[in-house]
mmCIF file of C-alpha atoms and ligand atoms in Angstrom:
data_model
loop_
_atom_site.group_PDB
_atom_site.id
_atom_site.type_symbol
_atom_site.label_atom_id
_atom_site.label_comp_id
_atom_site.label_asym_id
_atom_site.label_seq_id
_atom_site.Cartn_x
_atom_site.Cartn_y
_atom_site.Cartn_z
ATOM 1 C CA UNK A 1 -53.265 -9.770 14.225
ATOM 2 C CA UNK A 2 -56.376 -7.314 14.287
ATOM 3 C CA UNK A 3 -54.437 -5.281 11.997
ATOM 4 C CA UNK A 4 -54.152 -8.138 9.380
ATOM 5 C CA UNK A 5 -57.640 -8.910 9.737
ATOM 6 C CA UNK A 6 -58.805 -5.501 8.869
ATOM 7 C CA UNK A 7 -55.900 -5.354 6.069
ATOM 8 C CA UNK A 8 -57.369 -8.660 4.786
ATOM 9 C CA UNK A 9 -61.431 -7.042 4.998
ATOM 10 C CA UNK A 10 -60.134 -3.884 3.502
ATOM 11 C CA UNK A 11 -58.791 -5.717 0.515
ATOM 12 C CA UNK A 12 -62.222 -7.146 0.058
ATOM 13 C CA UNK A 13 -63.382 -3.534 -0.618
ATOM 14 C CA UNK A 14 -65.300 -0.926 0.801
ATOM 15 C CA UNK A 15 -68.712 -3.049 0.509
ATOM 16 C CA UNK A 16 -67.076 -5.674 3.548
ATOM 17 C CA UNK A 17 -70.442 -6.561 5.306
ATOM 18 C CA UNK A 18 -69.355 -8.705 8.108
ATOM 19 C CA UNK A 19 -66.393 -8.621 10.792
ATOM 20 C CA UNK A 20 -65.605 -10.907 13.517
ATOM 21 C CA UNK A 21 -62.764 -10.411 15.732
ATOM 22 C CA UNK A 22 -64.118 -12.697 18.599
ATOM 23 C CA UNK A 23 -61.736 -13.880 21.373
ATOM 24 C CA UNK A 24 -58.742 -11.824 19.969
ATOM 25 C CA UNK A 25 -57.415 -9.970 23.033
ATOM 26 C CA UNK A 26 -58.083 -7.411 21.287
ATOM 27 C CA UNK A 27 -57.504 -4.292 24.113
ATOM 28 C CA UNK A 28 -58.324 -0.968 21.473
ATOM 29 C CA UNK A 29 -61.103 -1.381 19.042
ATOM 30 C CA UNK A 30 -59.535 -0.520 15.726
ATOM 31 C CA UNK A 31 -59.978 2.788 14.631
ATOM 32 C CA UNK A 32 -59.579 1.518 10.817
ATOM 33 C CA UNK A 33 -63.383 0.424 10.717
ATOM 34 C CA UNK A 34 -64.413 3.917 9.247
ATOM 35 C CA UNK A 35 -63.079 2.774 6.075
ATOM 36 C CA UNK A 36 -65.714 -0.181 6.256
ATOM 37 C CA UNK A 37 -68.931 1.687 5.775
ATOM 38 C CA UNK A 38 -70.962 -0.500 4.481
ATOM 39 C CA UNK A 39 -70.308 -2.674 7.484
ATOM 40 C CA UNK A 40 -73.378 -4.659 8.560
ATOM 41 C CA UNK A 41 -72.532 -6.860 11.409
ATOM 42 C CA UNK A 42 -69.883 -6.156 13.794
ATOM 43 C CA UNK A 43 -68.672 -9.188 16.374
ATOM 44 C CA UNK A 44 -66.016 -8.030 18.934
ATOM 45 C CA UNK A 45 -67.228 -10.220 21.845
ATOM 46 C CA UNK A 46 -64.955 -12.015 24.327
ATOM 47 C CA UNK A 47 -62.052 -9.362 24.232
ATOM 48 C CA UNK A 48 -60.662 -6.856 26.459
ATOM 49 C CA UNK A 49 -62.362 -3.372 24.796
ATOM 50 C CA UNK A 50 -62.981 -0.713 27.647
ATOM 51 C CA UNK A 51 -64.512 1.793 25.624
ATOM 52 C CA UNK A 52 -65.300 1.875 21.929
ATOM 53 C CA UNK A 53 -63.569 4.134 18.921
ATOM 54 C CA UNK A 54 -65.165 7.154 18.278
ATOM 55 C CA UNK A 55 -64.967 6.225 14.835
ATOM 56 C CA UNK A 56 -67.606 3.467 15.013
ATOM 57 C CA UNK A 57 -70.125 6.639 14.564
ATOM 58 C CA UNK A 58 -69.041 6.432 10.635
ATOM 59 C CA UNK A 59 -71.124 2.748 10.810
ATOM 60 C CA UNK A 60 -74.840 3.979 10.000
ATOM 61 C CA UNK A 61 -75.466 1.124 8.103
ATOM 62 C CA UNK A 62 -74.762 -1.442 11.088
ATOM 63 C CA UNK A 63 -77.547 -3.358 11.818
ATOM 64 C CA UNK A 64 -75.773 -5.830 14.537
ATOM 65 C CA UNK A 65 -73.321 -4.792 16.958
ATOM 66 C CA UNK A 66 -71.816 -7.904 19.715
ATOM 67 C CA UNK A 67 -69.427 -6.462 22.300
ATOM 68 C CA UNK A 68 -70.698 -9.240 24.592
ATOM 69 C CA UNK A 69 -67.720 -10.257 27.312
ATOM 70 C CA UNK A 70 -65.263 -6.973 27.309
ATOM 71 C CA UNK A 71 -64.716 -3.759 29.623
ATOM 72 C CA UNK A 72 -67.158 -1.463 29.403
ATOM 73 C CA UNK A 73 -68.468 0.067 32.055
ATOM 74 C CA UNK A 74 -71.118 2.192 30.326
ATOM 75 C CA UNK A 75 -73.245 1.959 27.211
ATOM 76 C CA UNK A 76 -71.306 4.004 25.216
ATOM 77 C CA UNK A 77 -72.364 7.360 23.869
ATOM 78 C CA UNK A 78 -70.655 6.739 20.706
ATOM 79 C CA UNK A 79 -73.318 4.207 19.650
ATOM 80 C CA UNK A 80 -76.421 7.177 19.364
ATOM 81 C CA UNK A 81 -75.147 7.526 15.991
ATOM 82 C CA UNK A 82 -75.826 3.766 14.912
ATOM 83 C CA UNK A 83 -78.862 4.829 13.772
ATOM 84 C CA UNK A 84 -79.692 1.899 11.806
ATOM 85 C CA UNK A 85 -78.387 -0.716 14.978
ATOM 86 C CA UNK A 86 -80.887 -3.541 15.058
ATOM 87 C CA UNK A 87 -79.451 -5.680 17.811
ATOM 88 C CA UNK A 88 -76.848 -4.581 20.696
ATOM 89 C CA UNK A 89 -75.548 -7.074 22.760
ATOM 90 C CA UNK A 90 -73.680 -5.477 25.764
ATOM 91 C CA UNK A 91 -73.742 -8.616 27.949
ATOM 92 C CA UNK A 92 -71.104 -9.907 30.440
ATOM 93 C CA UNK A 93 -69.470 -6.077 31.004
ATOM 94 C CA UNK A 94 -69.148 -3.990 33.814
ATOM 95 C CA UNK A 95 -71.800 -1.737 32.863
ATOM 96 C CA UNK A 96 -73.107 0.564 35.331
ATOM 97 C CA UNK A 97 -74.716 3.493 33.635
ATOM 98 C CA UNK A 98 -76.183 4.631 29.877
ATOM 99 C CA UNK A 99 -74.514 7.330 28.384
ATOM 100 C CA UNK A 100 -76.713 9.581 28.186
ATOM 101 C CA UNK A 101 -78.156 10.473 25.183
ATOM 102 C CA UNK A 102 -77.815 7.467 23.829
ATOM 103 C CA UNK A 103 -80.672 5.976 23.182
ATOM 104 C CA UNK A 104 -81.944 9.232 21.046
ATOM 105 C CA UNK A 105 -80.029 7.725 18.022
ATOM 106 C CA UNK A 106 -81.550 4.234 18.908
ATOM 107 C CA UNK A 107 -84.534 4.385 17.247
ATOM 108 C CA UNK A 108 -84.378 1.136 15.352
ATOM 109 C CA UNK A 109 -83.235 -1.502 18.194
ATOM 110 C CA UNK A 110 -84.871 -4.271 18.231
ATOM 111 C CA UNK A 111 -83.308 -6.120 20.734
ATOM 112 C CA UNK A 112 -80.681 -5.115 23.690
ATOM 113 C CA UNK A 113 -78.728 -7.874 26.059
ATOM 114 C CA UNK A 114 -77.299 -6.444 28.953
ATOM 115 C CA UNK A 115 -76.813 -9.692 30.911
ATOM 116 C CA UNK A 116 -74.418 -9.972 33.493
ATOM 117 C CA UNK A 117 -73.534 -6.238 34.009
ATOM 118 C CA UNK A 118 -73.759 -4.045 37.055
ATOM 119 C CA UNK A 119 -76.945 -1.593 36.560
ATOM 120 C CA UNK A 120 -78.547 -0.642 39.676
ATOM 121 C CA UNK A 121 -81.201 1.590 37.724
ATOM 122 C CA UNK A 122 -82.078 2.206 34.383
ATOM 123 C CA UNK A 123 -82.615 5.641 33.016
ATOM 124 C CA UNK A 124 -85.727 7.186 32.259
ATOM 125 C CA UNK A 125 -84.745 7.494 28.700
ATOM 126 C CA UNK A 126 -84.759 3.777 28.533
ATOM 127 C CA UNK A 127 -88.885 4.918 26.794
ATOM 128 C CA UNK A 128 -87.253 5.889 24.184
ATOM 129 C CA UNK A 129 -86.437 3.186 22.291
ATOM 130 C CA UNK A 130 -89.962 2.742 21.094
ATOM 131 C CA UNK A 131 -88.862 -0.264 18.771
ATOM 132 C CA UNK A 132 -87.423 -2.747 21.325
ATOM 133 C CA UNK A 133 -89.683 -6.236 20.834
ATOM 134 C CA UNK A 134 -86.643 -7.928 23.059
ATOM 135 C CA UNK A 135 -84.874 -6.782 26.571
ATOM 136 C CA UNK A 136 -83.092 -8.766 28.526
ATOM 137 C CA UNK A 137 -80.969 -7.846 32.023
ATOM 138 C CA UNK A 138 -81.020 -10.565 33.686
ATOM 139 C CA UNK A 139 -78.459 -11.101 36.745
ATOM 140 C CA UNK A 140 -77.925 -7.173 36.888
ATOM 141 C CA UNK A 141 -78.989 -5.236 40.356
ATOM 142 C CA UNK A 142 -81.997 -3.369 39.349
ATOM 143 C CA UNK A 143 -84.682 -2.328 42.280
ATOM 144 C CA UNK A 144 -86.787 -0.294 40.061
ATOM 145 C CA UNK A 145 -88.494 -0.863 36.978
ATOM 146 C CA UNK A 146 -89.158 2.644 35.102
ATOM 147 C CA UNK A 147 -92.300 3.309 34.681
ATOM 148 C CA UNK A 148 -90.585 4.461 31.477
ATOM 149 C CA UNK A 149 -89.940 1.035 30.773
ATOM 150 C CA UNK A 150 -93.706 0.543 30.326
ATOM 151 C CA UNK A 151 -94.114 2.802 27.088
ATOM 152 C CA UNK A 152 -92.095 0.438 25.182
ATOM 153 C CA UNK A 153 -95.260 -1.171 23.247
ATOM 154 C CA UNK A 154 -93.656 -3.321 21.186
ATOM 155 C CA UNK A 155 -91.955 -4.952 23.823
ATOM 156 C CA UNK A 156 -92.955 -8.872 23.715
ATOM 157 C CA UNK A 157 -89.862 -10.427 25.872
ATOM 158 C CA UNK A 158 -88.585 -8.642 28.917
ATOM 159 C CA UNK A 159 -86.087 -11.049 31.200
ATOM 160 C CA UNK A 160 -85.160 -9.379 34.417
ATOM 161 C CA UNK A 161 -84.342 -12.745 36.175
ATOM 162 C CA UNK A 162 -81.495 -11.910 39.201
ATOM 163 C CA UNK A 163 -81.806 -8.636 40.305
ATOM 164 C CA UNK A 164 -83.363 -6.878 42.933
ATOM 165 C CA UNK A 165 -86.605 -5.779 42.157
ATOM 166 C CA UNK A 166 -88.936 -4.893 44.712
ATOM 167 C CA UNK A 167 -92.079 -4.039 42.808
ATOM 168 C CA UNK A 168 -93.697 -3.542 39.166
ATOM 169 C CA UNK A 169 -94.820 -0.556 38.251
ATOM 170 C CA UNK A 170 -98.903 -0.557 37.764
ATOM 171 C CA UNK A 171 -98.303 0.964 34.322
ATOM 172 C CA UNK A 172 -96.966 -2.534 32.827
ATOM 173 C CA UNK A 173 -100.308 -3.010 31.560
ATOM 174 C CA UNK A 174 -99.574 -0.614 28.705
ATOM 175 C CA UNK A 175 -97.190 -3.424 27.769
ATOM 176 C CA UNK A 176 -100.366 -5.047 25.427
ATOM 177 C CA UNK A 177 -97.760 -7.425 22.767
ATOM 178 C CA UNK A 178 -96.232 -9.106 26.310
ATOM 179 C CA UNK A 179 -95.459 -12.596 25.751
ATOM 180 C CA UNK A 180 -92.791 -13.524 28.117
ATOM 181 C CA UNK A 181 -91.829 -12.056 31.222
ATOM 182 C CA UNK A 182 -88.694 -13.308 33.365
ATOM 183 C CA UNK A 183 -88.423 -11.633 37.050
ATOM 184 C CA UNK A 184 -87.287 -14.960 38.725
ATOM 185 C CA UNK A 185 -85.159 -14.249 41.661
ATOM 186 C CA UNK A 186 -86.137 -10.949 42.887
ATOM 187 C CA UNK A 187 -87.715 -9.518 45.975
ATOM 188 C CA UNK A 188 -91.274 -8.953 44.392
ATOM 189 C CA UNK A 189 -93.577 -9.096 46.823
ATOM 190 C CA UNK A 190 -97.226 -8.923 45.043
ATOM 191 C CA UNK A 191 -97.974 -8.293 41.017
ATOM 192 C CA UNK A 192 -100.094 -5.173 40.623
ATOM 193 C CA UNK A 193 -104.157 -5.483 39.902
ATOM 194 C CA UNK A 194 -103.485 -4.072 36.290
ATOM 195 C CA UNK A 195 -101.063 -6.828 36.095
ATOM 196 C CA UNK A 196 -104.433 -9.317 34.417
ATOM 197 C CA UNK A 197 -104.748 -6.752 31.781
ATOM 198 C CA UNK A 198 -101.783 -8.689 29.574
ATOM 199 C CA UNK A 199 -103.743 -10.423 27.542
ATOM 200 C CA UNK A 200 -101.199 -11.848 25.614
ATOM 201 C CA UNK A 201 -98.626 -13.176 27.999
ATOM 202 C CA UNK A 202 -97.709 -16.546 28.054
ATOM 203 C CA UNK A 203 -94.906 -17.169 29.936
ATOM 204 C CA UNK A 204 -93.886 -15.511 33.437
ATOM 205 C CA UNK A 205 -91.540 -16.984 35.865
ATOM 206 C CA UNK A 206 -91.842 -15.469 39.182
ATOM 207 C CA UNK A 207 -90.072 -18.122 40.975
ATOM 208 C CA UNK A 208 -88.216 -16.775 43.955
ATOM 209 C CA UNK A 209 -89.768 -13.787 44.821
ATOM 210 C CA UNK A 210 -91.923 -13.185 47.834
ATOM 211 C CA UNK A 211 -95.182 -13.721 46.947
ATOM 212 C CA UNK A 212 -98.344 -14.679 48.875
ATOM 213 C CA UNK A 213 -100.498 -14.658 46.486
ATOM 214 C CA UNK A 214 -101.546 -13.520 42.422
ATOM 215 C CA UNK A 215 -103.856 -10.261 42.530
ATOM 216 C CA UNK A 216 -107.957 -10.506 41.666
ATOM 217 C CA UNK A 217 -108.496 -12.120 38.119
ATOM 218 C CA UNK A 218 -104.835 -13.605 37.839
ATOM 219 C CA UNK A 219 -106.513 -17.004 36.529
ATOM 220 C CA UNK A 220 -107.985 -15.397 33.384
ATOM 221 C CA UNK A 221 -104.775 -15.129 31.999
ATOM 222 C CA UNK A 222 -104.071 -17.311 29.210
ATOM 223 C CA UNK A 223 -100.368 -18.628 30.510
ATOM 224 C CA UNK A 224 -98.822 -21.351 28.675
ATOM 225 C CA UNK A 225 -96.084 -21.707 31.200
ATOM 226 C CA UNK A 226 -96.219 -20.395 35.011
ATOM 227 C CA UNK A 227 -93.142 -21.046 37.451
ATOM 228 C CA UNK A 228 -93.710 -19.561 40.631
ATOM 229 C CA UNK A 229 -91.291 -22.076 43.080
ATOM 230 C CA UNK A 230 -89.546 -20.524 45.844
ATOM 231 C CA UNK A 231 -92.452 -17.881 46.823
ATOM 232 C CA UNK A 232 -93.674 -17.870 50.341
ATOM 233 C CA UNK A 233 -97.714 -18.948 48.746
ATOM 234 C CA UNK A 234 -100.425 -19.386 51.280
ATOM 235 C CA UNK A 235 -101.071 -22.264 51.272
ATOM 236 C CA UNK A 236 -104.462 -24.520 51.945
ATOM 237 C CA UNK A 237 -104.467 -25.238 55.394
ATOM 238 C CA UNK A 238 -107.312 -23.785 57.645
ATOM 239 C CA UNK A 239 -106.908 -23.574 61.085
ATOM 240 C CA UNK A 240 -109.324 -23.326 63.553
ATOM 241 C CA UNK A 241 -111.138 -20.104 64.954
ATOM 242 C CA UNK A 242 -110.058 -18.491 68.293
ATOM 243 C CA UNK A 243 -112.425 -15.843 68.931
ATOM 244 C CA UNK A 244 -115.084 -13.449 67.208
ATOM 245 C CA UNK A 245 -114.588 -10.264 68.711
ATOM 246 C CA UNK A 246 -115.045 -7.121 67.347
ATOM 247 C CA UNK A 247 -116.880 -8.457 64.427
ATOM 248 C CA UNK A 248 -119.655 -5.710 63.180
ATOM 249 C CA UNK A 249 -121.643 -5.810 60.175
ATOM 250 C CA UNK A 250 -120.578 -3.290 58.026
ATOM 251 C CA UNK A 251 -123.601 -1.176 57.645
ATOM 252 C CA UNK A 252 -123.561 2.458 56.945
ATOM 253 C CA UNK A 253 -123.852 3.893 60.818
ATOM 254 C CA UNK A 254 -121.656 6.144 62.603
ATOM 255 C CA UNK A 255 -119.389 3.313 64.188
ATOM 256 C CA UNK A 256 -115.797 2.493 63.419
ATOM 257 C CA UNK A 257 -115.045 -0.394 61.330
ATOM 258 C CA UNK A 258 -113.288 -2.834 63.285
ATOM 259 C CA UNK A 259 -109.554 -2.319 62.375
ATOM 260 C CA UNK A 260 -108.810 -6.133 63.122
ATOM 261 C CA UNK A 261 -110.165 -9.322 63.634
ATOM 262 C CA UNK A 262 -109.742 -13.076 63.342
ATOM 263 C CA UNK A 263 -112.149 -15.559 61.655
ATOM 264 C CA UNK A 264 -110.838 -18.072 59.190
ATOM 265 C CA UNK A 265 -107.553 -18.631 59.402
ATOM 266 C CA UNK A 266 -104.551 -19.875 56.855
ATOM 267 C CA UNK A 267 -101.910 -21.902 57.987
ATOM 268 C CA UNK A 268 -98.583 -20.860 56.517
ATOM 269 C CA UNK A 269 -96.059 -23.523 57.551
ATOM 270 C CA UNK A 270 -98.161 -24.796 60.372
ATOM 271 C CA UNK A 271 -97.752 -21.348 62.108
ATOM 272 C CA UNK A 272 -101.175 -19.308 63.031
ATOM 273 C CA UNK A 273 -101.946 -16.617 61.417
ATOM 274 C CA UNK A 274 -104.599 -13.261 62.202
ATOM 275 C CA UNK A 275 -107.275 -12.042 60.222
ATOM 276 C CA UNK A 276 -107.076 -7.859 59.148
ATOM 277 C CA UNK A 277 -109.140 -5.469 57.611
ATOM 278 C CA UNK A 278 -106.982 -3.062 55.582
ATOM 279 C CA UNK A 279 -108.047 0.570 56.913
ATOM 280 C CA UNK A 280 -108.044 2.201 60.222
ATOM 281 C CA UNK A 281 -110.759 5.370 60.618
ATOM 282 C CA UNK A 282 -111.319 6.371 56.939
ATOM 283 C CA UNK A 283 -114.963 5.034 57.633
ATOM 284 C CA UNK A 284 -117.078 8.205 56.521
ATOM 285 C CA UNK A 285 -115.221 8.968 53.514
ATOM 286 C CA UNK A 286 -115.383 5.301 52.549
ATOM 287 C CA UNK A 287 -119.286 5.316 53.246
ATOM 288 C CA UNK A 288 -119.511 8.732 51.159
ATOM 289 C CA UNK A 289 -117.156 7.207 48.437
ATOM 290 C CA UNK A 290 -119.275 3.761 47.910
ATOM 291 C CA UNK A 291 -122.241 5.824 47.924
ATOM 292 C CA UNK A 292 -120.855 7.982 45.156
ATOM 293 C CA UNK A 293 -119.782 5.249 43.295
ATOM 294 C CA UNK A 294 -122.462 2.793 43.767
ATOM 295 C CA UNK A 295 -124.840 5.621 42.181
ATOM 296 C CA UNK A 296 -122.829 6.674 39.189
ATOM 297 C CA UNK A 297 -122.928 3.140 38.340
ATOM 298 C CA UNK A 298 -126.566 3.154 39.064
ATOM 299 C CA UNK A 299 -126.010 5.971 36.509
ATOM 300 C CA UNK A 300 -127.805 8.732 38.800
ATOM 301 C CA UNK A 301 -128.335 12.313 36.561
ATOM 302 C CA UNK A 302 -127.888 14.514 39.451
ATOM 303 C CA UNK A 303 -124.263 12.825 40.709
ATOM 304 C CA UNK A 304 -123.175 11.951 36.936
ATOM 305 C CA UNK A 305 -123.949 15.893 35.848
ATOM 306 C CA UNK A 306 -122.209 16.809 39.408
ATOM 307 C CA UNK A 307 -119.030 14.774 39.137
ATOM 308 C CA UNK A 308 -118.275 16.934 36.000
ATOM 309 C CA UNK A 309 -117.697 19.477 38.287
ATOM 310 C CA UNK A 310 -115.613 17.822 40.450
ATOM 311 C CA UNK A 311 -112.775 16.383 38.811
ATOM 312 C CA UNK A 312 -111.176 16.444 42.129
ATOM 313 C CA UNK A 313 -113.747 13.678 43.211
ATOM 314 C CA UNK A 314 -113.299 11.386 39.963
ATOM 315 C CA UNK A 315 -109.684 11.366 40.926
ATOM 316 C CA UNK A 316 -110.364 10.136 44.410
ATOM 317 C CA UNK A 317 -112.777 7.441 43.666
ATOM 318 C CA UNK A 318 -111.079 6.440 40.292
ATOM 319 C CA UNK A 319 -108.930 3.595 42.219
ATOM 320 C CA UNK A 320 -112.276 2.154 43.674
ATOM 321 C CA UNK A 321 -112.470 -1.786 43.313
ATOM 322 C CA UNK A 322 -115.209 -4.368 42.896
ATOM 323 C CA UNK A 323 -116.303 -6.745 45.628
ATOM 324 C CA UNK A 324 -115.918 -10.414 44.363
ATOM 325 C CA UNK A 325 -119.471 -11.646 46.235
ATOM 326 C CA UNK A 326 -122.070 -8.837 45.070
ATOM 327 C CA UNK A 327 -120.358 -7.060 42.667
ATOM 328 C CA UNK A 328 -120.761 -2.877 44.823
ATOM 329 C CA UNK A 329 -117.364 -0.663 44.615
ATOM 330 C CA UNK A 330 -115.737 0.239 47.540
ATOM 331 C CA UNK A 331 -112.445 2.457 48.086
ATOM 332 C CA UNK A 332 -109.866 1.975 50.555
ATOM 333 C CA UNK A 333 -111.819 -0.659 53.250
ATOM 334 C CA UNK A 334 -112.054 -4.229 52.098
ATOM 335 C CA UNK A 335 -111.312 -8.026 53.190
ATOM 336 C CA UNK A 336 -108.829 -9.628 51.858
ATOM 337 C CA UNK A 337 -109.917 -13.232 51.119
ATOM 338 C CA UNK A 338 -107.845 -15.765 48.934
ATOM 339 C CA UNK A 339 -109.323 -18.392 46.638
ATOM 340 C CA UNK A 340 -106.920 -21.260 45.829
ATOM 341 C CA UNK A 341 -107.116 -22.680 41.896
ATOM 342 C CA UNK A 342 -105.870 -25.331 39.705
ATOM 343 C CA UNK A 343 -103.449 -24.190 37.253
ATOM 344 C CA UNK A 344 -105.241 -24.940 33.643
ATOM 345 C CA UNK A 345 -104.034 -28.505 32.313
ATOM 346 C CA UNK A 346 -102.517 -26.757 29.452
ATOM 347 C CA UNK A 347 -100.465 -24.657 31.624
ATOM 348 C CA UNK A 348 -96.470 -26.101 32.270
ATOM 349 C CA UNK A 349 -96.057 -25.154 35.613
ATOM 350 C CA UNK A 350 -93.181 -25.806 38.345
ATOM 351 C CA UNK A 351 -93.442 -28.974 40.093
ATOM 352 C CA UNK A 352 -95.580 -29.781 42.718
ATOM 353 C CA UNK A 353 -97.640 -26.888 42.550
ATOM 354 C CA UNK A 354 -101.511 -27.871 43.030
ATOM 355 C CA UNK A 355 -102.849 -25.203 43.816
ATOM 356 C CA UNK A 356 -102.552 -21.431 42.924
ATOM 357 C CA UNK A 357 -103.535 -19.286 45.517
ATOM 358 C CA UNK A 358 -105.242 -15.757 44.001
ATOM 359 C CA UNK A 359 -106.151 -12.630 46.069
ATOM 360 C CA UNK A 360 -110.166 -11.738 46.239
ATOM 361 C CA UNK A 361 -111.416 -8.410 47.790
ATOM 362 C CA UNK A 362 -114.348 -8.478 49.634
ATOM 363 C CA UNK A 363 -116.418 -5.592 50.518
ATOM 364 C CA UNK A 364 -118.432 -6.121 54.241
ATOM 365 C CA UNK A 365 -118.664 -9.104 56.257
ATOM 366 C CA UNK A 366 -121.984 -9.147 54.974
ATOM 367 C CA UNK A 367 -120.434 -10.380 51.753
ATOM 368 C CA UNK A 368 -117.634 -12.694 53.416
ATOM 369 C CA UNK A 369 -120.478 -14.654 54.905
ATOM 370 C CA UNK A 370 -121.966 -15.519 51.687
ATOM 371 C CA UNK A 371 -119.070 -16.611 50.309
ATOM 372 C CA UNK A 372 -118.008 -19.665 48.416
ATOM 373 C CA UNK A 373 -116.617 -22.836 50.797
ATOM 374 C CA UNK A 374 -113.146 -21.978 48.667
ATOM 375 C CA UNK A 375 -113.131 -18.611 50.066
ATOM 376 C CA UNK A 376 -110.633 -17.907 53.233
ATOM 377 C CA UNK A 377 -109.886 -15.123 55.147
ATOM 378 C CA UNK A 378 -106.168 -13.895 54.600
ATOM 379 C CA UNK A 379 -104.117 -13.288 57.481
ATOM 380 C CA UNK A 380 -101.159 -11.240 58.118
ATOM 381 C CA UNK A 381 -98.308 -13.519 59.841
HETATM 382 ZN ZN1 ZN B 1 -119.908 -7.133 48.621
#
């Protein structure tokens, strides 16, 4: 019957732009498209294709390929020579690898759909299709995003809903035109700091993952639509204090910081919770670091002419953060507080969420003590 299809396009002459053979049981892809070059769009999904012709390479001047619901079990090489292939849609295979090379002749895809498939890691050559604006892989088994992944500037929709990814690379705020972003029902357990940096994204769903809480600055963004259900989130319940000790001022002095203590707690599901102070002994380099940072900000000639001799020592203190009370850096000692927030009104969010909690780093005690009554001390469970 595929046969008399193609019989019936051929007729139509060489300059055939469209072919649809969906739902055909069609087992072999047939080999007779070369004589279709001027073939445009190509729809072979719902059959039973395990691997394509190597004669599809004839097709430059594809711009759509569908070969949604077959066989495959890789993205096939073949297709790095569909170099004008707009939009691939691989979804509902058993695809476990790329080919590889294939995305090399890629150059022009727009938009790839690799739903339902079996991927357990995407290649690092995935960066180099530098025009993808859509990707979506949802209900694949992914751990890892690439931080390959992240070069893909043009990228504005990314769905990675149902897999298992455990964390997002810090170098997704390269990803500046991101305006939805799908990682619902994964094992995510925080968003990085850099994650505030995009500015334009509008809609992330996050809902069952394992978040706490959003990282330092997470209610600047400008999100038109937030879903977050199914997260472990602190939530606003303070319990009462069981004891002070080992509470010091953090001063610059030879002591230890204390490496624990409790203060104000967070319920989470009625169960109590204890304060921590991330850090164990790193207290003279942290002293030496805050004093390095606090006077190149200061803007100090005799450190800012030294630390161009140092490289070494930009690199250490280049990860410092800012306390959220007065403002100092600091480098690898801090509190971790939590502020809770009301989603903006003109934010769709899931139901019954009130409250948002957000992470806030805190540099001394000093600081914790002036801060705001919406301020709590986080706890680990
Ligand atoms: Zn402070």
């Amino acid at each position: 019957m595929v046969e008399r299809l193609l019989i019936k396009a051929l007729q139509g002459g060489e300059n055939t732009k469209i072919m649809t053979f969906t739902g055909k049981k069609i087992k072999k892809m047939p080999s007779t498209l070369e004589k279709l070059p001027a073939l445009k769009t190509l729809d072979l999904q719902n059959n039973l294709i395990p691997e394509v012709c190597p004669e599809i390479r004839t097709l430059t001047q594809l711009t759509s390929l569908n070969l949604g619901n077959n066989l495959l079990e890789a993205v096939p090489e073949e297709l790095k020579y569909l170099v004008s292939l707009r939009k691939l849609h691989l979804f509902g295979n058993r695809i476990c690898r790329f080919a590889s090379g294939v995305c090399d002749g890629l150059q022009n895809l727009i938009l790839l759909n690799l739903n339902n498939n079996q991927l357990t890691w995407l290649p690092q050559e995935i960066g180099r299709l530098k025009s993808l604006v859509y990707m979506s892989i949802n209900h694949n088994q992914l751990a890892i995003i690439p931080t390959e992944l992240c070069s893909l500037l043009n990228l504005v929709e990314l769905q990675l809903n149902y897999n298992q990814v455990i964390y997002i690379p810090e170098e997704i705020k390269f990803l500046k035109d991101l305006q939805k972003l799908l990682l619902a029902r994964n094992n995510i357990k925080a968003l990085p700091n850099t994650f505030c940096d995009l500015e334009n994204l509008r809609i992330l769903d996050i809902a069952g993952n394992l978040i706490q809480m959003f990282p330092p600055g997470f209610q600047n963004l400008k999100l038109r639509e937030f879903y977050c259900e199914g997260n472990p989130l602190l939530l606003k319940r303070p319990v009462i204090t069981t004891h002070h000790k080992d509470i010091w001022s953090l001063q610059i002095s030879g002591r230890l910081w204390p490496t624990s203590w409790t203060t104000q707690h967070l319920s989470k599901q009625n169960r109590k919770v204890k304060c921590a102070v991330k850090g164990k002994c790193h207290t003279k380099n942290e002293l030496t670091s805050r004093f390095v940072m606090d006077q190149l900000e200061e803007k100090n000639p005799l450190l800012m002419n030294a630390i161009d001799s140092y490289p070494q020592v930009r690199d250490i203190i280049s990860p410092g953060k800012k306390c959220a009370i007065c403002g100092k850096p600091f480098l690898t000692i801090w509190l971790e507080c939590v502020q809770f927030i009301h989603p903006s009104k003109n934010c769709k969010v899931s139901r019954n969420l009130q409250l948002v909690p957000v992470q806030i780093l805190i540099c001394s005690y000093r600081c914790f003590m002036q801060r705001s009554p919406n301020v709590f001390g986080v706890a680990d469970a």
